[in-house]
XYZ file of C-alpha atoms in Angstrom:
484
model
C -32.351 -90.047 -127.205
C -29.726 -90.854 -124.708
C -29.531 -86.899 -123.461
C -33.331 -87.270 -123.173
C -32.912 -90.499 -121.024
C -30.100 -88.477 -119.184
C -32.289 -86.012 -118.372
C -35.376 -87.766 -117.122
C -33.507 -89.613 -114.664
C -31.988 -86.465 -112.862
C -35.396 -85.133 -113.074
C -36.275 -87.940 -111.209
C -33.334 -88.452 -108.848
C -33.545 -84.827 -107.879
C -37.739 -85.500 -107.202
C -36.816 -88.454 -105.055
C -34.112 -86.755 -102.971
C -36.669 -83.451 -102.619
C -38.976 -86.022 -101.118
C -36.656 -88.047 -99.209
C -35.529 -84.322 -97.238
C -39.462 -84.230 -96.049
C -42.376 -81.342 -96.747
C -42.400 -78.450 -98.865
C -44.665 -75.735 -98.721
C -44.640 -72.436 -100.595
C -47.368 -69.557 -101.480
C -47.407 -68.427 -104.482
C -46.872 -64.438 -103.830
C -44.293 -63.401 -101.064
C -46.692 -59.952 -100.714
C -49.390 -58.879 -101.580
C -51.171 -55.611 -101.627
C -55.241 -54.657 -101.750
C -57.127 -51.621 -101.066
C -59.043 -51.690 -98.046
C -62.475 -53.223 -98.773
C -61.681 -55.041 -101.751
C -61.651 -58.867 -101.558
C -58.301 -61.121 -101.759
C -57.780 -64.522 -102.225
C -54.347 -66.361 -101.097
C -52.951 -69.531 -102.507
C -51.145 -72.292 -100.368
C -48.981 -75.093 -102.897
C -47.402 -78.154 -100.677
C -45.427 -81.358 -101.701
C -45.484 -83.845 -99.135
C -43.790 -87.861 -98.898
C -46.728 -89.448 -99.383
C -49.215 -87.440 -102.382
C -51.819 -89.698 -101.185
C -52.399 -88.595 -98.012
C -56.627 -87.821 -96.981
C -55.397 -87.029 -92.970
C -53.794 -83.728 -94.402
C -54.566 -80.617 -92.035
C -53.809 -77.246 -93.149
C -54.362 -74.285 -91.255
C -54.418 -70.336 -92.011
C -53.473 -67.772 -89.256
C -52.338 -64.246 -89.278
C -49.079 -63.377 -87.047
C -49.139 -61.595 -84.182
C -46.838 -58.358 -83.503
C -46.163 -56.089 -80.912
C -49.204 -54.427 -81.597
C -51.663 -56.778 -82.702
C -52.262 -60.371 -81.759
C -52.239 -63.486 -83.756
C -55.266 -64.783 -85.517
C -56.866 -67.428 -86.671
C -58.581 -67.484 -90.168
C -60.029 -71.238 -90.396
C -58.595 -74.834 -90.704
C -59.608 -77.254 -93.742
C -60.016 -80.842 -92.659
C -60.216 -84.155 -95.165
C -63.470 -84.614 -96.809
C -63.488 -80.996 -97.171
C -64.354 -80.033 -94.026
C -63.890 -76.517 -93.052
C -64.127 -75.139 -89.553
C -63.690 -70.841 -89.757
C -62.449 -68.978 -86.647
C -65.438 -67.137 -84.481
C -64.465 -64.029 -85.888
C -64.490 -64.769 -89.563
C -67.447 -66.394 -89.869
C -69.325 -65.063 -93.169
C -65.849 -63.359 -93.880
C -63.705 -66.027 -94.374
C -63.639 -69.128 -96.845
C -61.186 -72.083 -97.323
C -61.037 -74.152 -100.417
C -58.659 -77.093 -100.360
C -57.866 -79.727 -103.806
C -55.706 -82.254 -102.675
C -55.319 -84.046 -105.818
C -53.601 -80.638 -106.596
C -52.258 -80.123 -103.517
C -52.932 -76.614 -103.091
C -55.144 -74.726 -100.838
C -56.988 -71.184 -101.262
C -58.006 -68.673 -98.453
C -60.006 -65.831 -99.660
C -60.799 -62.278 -97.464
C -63.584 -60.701 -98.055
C -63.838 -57.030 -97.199
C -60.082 -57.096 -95.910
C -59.516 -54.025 -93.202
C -56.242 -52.686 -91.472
C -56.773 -56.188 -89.070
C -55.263 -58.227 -92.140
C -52.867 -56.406 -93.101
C -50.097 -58.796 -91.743
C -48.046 -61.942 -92.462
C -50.732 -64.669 -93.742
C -49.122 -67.622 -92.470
C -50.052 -70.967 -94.367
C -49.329 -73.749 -91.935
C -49.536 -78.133 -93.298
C -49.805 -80.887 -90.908
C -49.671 -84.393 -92.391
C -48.920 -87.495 -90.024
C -45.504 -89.117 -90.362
C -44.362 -86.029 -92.721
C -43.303 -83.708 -89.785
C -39.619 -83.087 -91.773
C -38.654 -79.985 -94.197
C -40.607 -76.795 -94.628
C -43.928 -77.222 -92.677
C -45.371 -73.162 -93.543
C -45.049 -70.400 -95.674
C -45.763 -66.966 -95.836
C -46.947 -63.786 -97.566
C -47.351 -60.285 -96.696
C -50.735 -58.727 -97.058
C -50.438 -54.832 -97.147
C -53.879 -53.434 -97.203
C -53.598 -49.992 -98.472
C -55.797 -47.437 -96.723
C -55.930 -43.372 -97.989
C -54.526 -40.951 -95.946
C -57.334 -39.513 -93.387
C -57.129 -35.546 -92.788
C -54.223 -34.154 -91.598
C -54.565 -32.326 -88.419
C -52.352 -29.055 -87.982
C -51.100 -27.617 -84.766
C -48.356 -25.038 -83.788
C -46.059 -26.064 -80.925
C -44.835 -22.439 -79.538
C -45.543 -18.717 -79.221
C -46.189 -17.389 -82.747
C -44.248 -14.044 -81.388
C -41.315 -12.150 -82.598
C -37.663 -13.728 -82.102
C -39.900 -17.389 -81.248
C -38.309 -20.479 -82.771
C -41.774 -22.488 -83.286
C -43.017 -25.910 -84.889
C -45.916 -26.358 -86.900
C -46.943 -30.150 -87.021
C -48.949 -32.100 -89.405
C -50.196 -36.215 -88.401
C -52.936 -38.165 -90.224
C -54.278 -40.494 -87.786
C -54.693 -43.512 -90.549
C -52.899 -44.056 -93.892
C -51.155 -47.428 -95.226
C -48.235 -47.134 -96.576
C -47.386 -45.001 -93.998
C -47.874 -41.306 -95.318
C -45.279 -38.807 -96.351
C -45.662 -35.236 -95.276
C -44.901 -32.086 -97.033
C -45.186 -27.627 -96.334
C -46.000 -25.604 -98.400
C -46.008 -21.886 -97.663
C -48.423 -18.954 -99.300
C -47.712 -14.740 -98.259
C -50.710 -13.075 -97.449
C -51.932 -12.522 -100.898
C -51.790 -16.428 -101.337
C -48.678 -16.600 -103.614
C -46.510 -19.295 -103.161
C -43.452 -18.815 -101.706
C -39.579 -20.168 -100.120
C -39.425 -20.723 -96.390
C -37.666 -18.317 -93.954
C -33.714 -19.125 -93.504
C -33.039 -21.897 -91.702
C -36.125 -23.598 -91.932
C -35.916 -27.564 -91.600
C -38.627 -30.352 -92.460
C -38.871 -33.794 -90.771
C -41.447 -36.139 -90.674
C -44.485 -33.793 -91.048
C -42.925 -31.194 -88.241
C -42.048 -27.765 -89.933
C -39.722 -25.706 -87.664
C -39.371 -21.644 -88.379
C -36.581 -19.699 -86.252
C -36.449 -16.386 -85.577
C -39.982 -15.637 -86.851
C -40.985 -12.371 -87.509
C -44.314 -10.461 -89.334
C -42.639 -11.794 -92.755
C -43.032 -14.896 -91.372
C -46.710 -14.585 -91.154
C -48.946 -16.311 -94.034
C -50.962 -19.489 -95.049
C -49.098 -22.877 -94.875
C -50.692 -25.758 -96.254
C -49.568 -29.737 -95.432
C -49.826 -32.275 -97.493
C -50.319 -36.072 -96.200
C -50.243 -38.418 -99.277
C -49.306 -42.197 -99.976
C -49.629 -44.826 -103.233
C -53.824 -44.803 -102.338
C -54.276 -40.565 -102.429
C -53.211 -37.565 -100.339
C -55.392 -35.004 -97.995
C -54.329 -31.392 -97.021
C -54.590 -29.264 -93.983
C -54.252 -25.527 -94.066
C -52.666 -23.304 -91.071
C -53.023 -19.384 -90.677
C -50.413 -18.025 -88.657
C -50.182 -14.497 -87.550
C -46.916 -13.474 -85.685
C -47.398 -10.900 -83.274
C -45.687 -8.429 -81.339
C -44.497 -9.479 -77.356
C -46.026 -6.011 -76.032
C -49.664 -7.262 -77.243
C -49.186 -10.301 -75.437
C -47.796 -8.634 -72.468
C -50.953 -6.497 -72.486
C -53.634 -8.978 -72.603
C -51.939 -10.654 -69.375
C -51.709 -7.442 -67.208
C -55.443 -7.081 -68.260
C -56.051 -10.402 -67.235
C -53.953 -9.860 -64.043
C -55.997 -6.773 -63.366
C -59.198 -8.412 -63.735
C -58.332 -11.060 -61.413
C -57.648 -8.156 -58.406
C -60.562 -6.823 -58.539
C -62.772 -9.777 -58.676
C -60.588 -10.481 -55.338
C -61.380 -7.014 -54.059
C -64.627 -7.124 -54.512
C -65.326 -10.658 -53.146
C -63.375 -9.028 -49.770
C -65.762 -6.413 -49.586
C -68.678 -8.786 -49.883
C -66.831 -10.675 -47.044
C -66.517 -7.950 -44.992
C -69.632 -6.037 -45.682
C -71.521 -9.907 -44.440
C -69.447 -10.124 -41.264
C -70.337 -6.232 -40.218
C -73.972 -6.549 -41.016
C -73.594 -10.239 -38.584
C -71.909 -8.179 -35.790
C -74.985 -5.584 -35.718
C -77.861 -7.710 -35.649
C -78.103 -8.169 -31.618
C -78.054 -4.506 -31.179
C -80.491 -4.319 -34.129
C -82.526 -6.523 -31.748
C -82.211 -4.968 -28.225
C -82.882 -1.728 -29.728
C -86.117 -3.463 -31.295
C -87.094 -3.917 -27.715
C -86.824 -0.429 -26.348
C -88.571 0.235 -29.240
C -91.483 -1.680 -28.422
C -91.724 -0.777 -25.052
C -92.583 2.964 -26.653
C -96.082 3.673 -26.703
C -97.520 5.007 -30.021
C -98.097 8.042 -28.184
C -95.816 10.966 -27.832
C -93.705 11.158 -25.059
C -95.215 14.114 -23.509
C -98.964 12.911 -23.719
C -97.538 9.881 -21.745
C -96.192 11.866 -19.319
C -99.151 13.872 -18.574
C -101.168 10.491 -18.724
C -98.808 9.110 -16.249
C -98.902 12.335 -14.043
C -102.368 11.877 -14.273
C -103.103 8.704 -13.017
C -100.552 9.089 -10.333
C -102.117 12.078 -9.089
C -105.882 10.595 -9.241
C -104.327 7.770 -6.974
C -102.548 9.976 -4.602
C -105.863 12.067 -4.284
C -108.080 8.787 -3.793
C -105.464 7.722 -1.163
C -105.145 10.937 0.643
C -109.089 10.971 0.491
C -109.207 7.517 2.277
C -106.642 8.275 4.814
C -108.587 11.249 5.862
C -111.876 9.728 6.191
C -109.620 7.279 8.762
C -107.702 9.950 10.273
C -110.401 12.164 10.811
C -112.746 9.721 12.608
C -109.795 8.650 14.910
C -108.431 11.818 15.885
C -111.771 14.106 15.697
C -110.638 15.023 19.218
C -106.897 15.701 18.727
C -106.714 18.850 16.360
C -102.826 19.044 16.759
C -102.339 15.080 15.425
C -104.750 16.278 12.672
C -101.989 18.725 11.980
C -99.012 16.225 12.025
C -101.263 13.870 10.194
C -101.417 16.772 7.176
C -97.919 17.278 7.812
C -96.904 14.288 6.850
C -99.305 13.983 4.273
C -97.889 16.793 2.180
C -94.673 15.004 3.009
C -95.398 12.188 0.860
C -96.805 13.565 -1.340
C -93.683 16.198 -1.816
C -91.479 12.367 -2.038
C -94.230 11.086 -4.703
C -93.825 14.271 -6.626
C -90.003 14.080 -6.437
C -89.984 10.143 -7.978
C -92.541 11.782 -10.512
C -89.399 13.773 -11.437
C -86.983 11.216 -11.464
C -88.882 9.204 -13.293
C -89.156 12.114 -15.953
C -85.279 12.594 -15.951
C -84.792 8.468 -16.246
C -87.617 8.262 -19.184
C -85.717 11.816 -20.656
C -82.124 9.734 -20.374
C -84.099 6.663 -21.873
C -85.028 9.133 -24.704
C -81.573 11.164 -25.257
C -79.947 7.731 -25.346
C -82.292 6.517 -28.066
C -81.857 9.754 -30.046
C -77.981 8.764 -29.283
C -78.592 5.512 -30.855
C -80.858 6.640 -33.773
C -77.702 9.392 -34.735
C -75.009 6.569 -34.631
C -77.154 4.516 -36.988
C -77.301 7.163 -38.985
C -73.798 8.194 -39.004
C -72.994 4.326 -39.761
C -75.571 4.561 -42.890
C -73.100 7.316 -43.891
C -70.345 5.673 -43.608
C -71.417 2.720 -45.463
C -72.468 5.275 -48.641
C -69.334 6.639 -48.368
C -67.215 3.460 -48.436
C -69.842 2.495 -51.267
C -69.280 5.667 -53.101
C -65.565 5.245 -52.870
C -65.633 1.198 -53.702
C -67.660 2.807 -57.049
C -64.799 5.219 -57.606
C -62.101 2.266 -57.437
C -64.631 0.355 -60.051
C -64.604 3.477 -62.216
C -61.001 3.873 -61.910
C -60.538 0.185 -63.287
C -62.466 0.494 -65.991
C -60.746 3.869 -66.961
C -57.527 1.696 -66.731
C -59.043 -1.002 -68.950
C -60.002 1.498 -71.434
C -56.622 2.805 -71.185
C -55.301 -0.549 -72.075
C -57.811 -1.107 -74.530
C -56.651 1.770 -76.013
C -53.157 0.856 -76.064
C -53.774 -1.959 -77.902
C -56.197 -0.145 -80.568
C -52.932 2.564 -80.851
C -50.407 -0.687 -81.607
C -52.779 -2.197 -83.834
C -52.783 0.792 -85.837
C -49.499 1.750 -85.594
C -48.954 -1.711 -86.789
C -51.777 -0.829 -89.744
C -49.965 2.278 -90.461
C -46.654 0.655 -90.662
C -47.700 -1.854 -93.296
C -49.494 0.684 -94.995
C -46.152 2.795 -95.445
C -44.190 -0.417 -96.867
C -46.943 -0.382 -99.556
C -46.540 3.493 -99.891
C -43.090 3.106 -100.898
C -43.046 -0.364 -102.939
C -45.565 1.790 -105.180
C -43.341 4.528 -104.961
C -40.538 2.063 -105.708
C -42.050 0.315 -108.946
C -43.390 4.557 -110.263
C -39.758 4.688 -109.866
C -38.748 2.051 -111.680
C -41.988 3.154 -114.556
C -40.186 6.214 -114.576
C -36.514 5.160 -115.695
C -38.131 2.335 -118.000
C -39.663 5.542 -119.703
C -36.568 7.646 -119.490
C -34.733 4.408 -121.376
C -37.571 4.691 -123.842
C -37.172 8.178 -124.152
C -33.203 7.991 -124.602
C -33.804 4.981 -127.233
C -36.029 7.323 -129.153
C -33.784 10.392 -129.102
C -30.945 8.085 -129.784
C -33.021 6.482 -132.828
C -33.240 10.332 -133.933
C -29.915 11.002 -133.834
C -29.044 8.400 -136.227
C -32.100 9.238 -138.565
C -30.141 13.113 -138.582
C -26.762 11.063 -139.272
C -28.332 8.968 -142.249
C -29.921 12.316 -143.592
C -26.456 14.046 -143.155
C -25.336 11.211 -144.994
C -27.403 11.276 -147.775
C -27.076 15.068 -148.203
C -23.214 14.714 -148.335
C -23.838 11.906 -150.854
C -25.877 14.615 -153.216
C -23.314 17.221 -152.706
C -20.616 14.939 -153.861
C -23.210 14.354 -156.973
C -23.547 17.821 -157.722
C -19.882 18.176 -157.561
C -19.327 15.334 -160.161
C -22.057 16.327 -162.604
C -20.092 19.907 -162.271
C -16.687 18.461 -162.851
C -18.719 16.288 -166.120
C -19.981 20.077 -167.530
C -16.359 21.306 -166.748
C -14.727 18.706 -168.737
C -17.532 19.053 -171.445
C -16.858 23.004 -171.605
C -12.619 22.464 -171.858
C -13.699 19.747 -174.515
C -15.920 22.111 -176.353
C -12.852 25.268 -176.073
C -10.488 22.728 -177.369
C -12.369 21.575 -180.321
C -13.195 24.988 -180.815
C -9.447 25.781 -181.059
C -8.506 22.985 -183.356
C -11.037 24.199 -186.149
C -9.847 27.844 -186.019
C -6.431 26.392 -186.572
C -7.288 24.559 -189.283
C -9.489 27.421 -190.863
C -5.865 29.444 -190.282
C -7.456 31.915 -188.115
C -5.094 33.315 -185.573
């Protein structure tokens, strides 16, 4: 009984001293892990001074990181009053026994949000002394989402490329893993000095071997998700002709837009004499030139006469008595009429100079209409002459592609050849095992016959014996019958 005494009073001593140091608080996990959209429930234990205590305020919160900021779940109050944070209202409850002295959040639904240090924190007038919170990590475990797969380089030969693999979500944070599959989806090793880090697969040196399927796998403790990645290493002359097609492509659309340019800004400089050869050409009468002349010539000759008429009705009545300035008067008369003939003329030449110079005109348009069809008929050619040289290159790359077909098709050629090769000395080995086998079936039979001979030998030695046995008896009874 005294040990038992013993021991109740250090139990004791050692509960008064805890209390004397101030508040304790502890949780009862230090983590805690859940699988997003499940529902979690956190306990709080404290030990204060004073057990009896109704002002006792405790308060849940989530820390805040470099990434996230820090949040608060709810506080509990006495008389069980509970006032949640705006943003886990309906998701959030607190539960708090202080006869027990122990208080209860629960999550409901938890997402990647709560997945942090739950902090529970106690505040208790006059008890501001010891250990005042507690923790727990909450790890809220989320599956891997799809892996996305990209290549970082030129898949070409001699490249050194990377082919990289991320999930955009996971907790715990994923692991990553290659896997590569030849072209008739067989698994198989990676190319020499191939290294792996963090998702990011990097191939040197690649070359058509290299080509295949590689698949990535993004897993943690929740699940995994693959991505799959074709690659198809190519030549450098392929590449090299797709950009001088691309080059050549971009010239002539340049070309062309000059010509359009240029074609604009001659048709621009043409219009005004477009337009004051409009006007001469309205000025024309609809009638030919020659039945305007003699319309003309005409007229002017009906006035003349109706002038000359009037002048000598004048004339005549003033000088009836002068005969001689009658004369002079007709004189002068067929003067003018000589001078109105000879501007008759002129006019002809200036209205045949009007017409040689629109004939003039007419022949350079035409001879610029030629020149346009010609230009046109030679910007066709250089049209027809790219699209020969695209052809040409199209061509190139049909003749690589099937050189590249028949080059493959002569590494099958001779791993057939190779493995009828190897067919053919598994059946020679056959072959020899079989004449071999023969040989010894000859040696047993050999054997055997040797063994009878050797028989036939012994049973002829027995008879021998039998025969000198038979003489010698023989002897011994003609001796004793005295015959000599």
């Amino acid at each position: 009984m005294t040990s038992w005494k013993l021991i109740f009073c250090c139990f004791h001593l050692v509960s008064v001293i805890s209390a004397g140091f101030g508040l304790e608080v502890t949780m009862s996990q230090e983590s805690l892990e859940v699988a997003r959209g499940d529902d979690v429930t956190l306990t709080c234990d404290f030990k204060p001074k004073n057990p009896n205590n109704p002002l006792t305020i405790i308060t849940w919160s989530g820390d805040g990181d470099g990434t996230a900021k820090k949040v608060i779940f709810g506080t509990s109050y006495r008389n069980n009053l509970v006032d949640i944070g705006p943003e886990y209202e309906g998701k959030a409850s607190i539960v708090t026994d202080l006869a027990a002295l122990k208080s209860m959040l629960t999550l409901k639904q938890v997402s990647m949000k709560e997945s942090r240090k739950i902090r529970c924190y106690i505040q208790i007038p006059g008890d501001n002394e010891g250990q005042t919170s507690a923790t727990t990590f909450l790890l809220v475990q989320v599956l891997p989402s799809k892996p996305i797969c990209k290549l970082l380089g030129t898949a070409e030969y001699g490249q050194n490329i990377s082919l990289t693999c991320v999930s955009e979500e996971g907790s715990p944070t994923p692991t990553y893993k290659w896997e590569a599959y030849d072209v008739k989806n067989v698994l198989r090793q990676f190319p020499p000095k191939t290294t792996e880090k963090d998702g990011v697969l990097s191939l040197f040196n690649v070359s058509i071997e290299t080509s295949g399927f590689y698949v990535c796998q993004s897993s943690n403790k929740i699940g995994s998700e693959k991505c799959n990645f074709t690659l198809s290493v190519i030549p450098p002359s392929m590449n090299i002709a797709s950009t001088l097609g691309i080059v050549g492509g971009c010239i002539a659309g340049v070309a062309l837009l000059i010509v359009i340019i240029f074609c604009c800004c001659r048709k621009r400089k043409q219009k005004p004499e477009q337009y004051e050869e409009g006007n001469v050409l309205m000025e024309c009468p609809d009638k030919p030139l020659a039945v305007v002349e003699e319309d003309y010539k005409g007229q002017g000759m009906k006035n003349i006469d109706e002038q000359s008429e009037k002048v000598n009705y004048v004339d005549v009545r003033n000088n009836y008595d002068d005969p001689k300035g009658i004369r002079d008067d007709l004189s002068n008369r067929d003067e003018d009429r000589k001078g109105i003939r000879d501007d008759l003329s002129n006019r002809d030449e200036d209205r045949k100079g009007i017409r040689d110079d629109l004939i003039n005109r007419y022949d350079d348009q035409r001879g610029s209409r030629d020149e346009l069809r010609v230009r046109y008929d030679d910007r066709k050619g250089s049209r027809d002459d790219l699209r020969d040289r695209n052809d040409d290159r199209r061509g190139s790359r049909d003749e690589l592609r099937e050189r590249y077909d028949e080059r493959r098709g002569s590494r099958d050629e001779l791993r057939e050849r190779y493995d009828e090769s190897r067919g053919s000395r598994d059946e020679l080995r056959e072959r020899y095992d079989e004449r071999r086998g023969s040989r010894d079936e000859l040696r047993e039979r050999y054997d055997e016959r040797r063994g009878s001979r050797d028989d036939l030998r012994d049973h002829y030695d027995d008879r021998r014996g039998s025969r000198d046995d038979l003489s010698n008896r023989y002897d011994d009874k003609r001796e004793r019958h005295g015959y000599n």
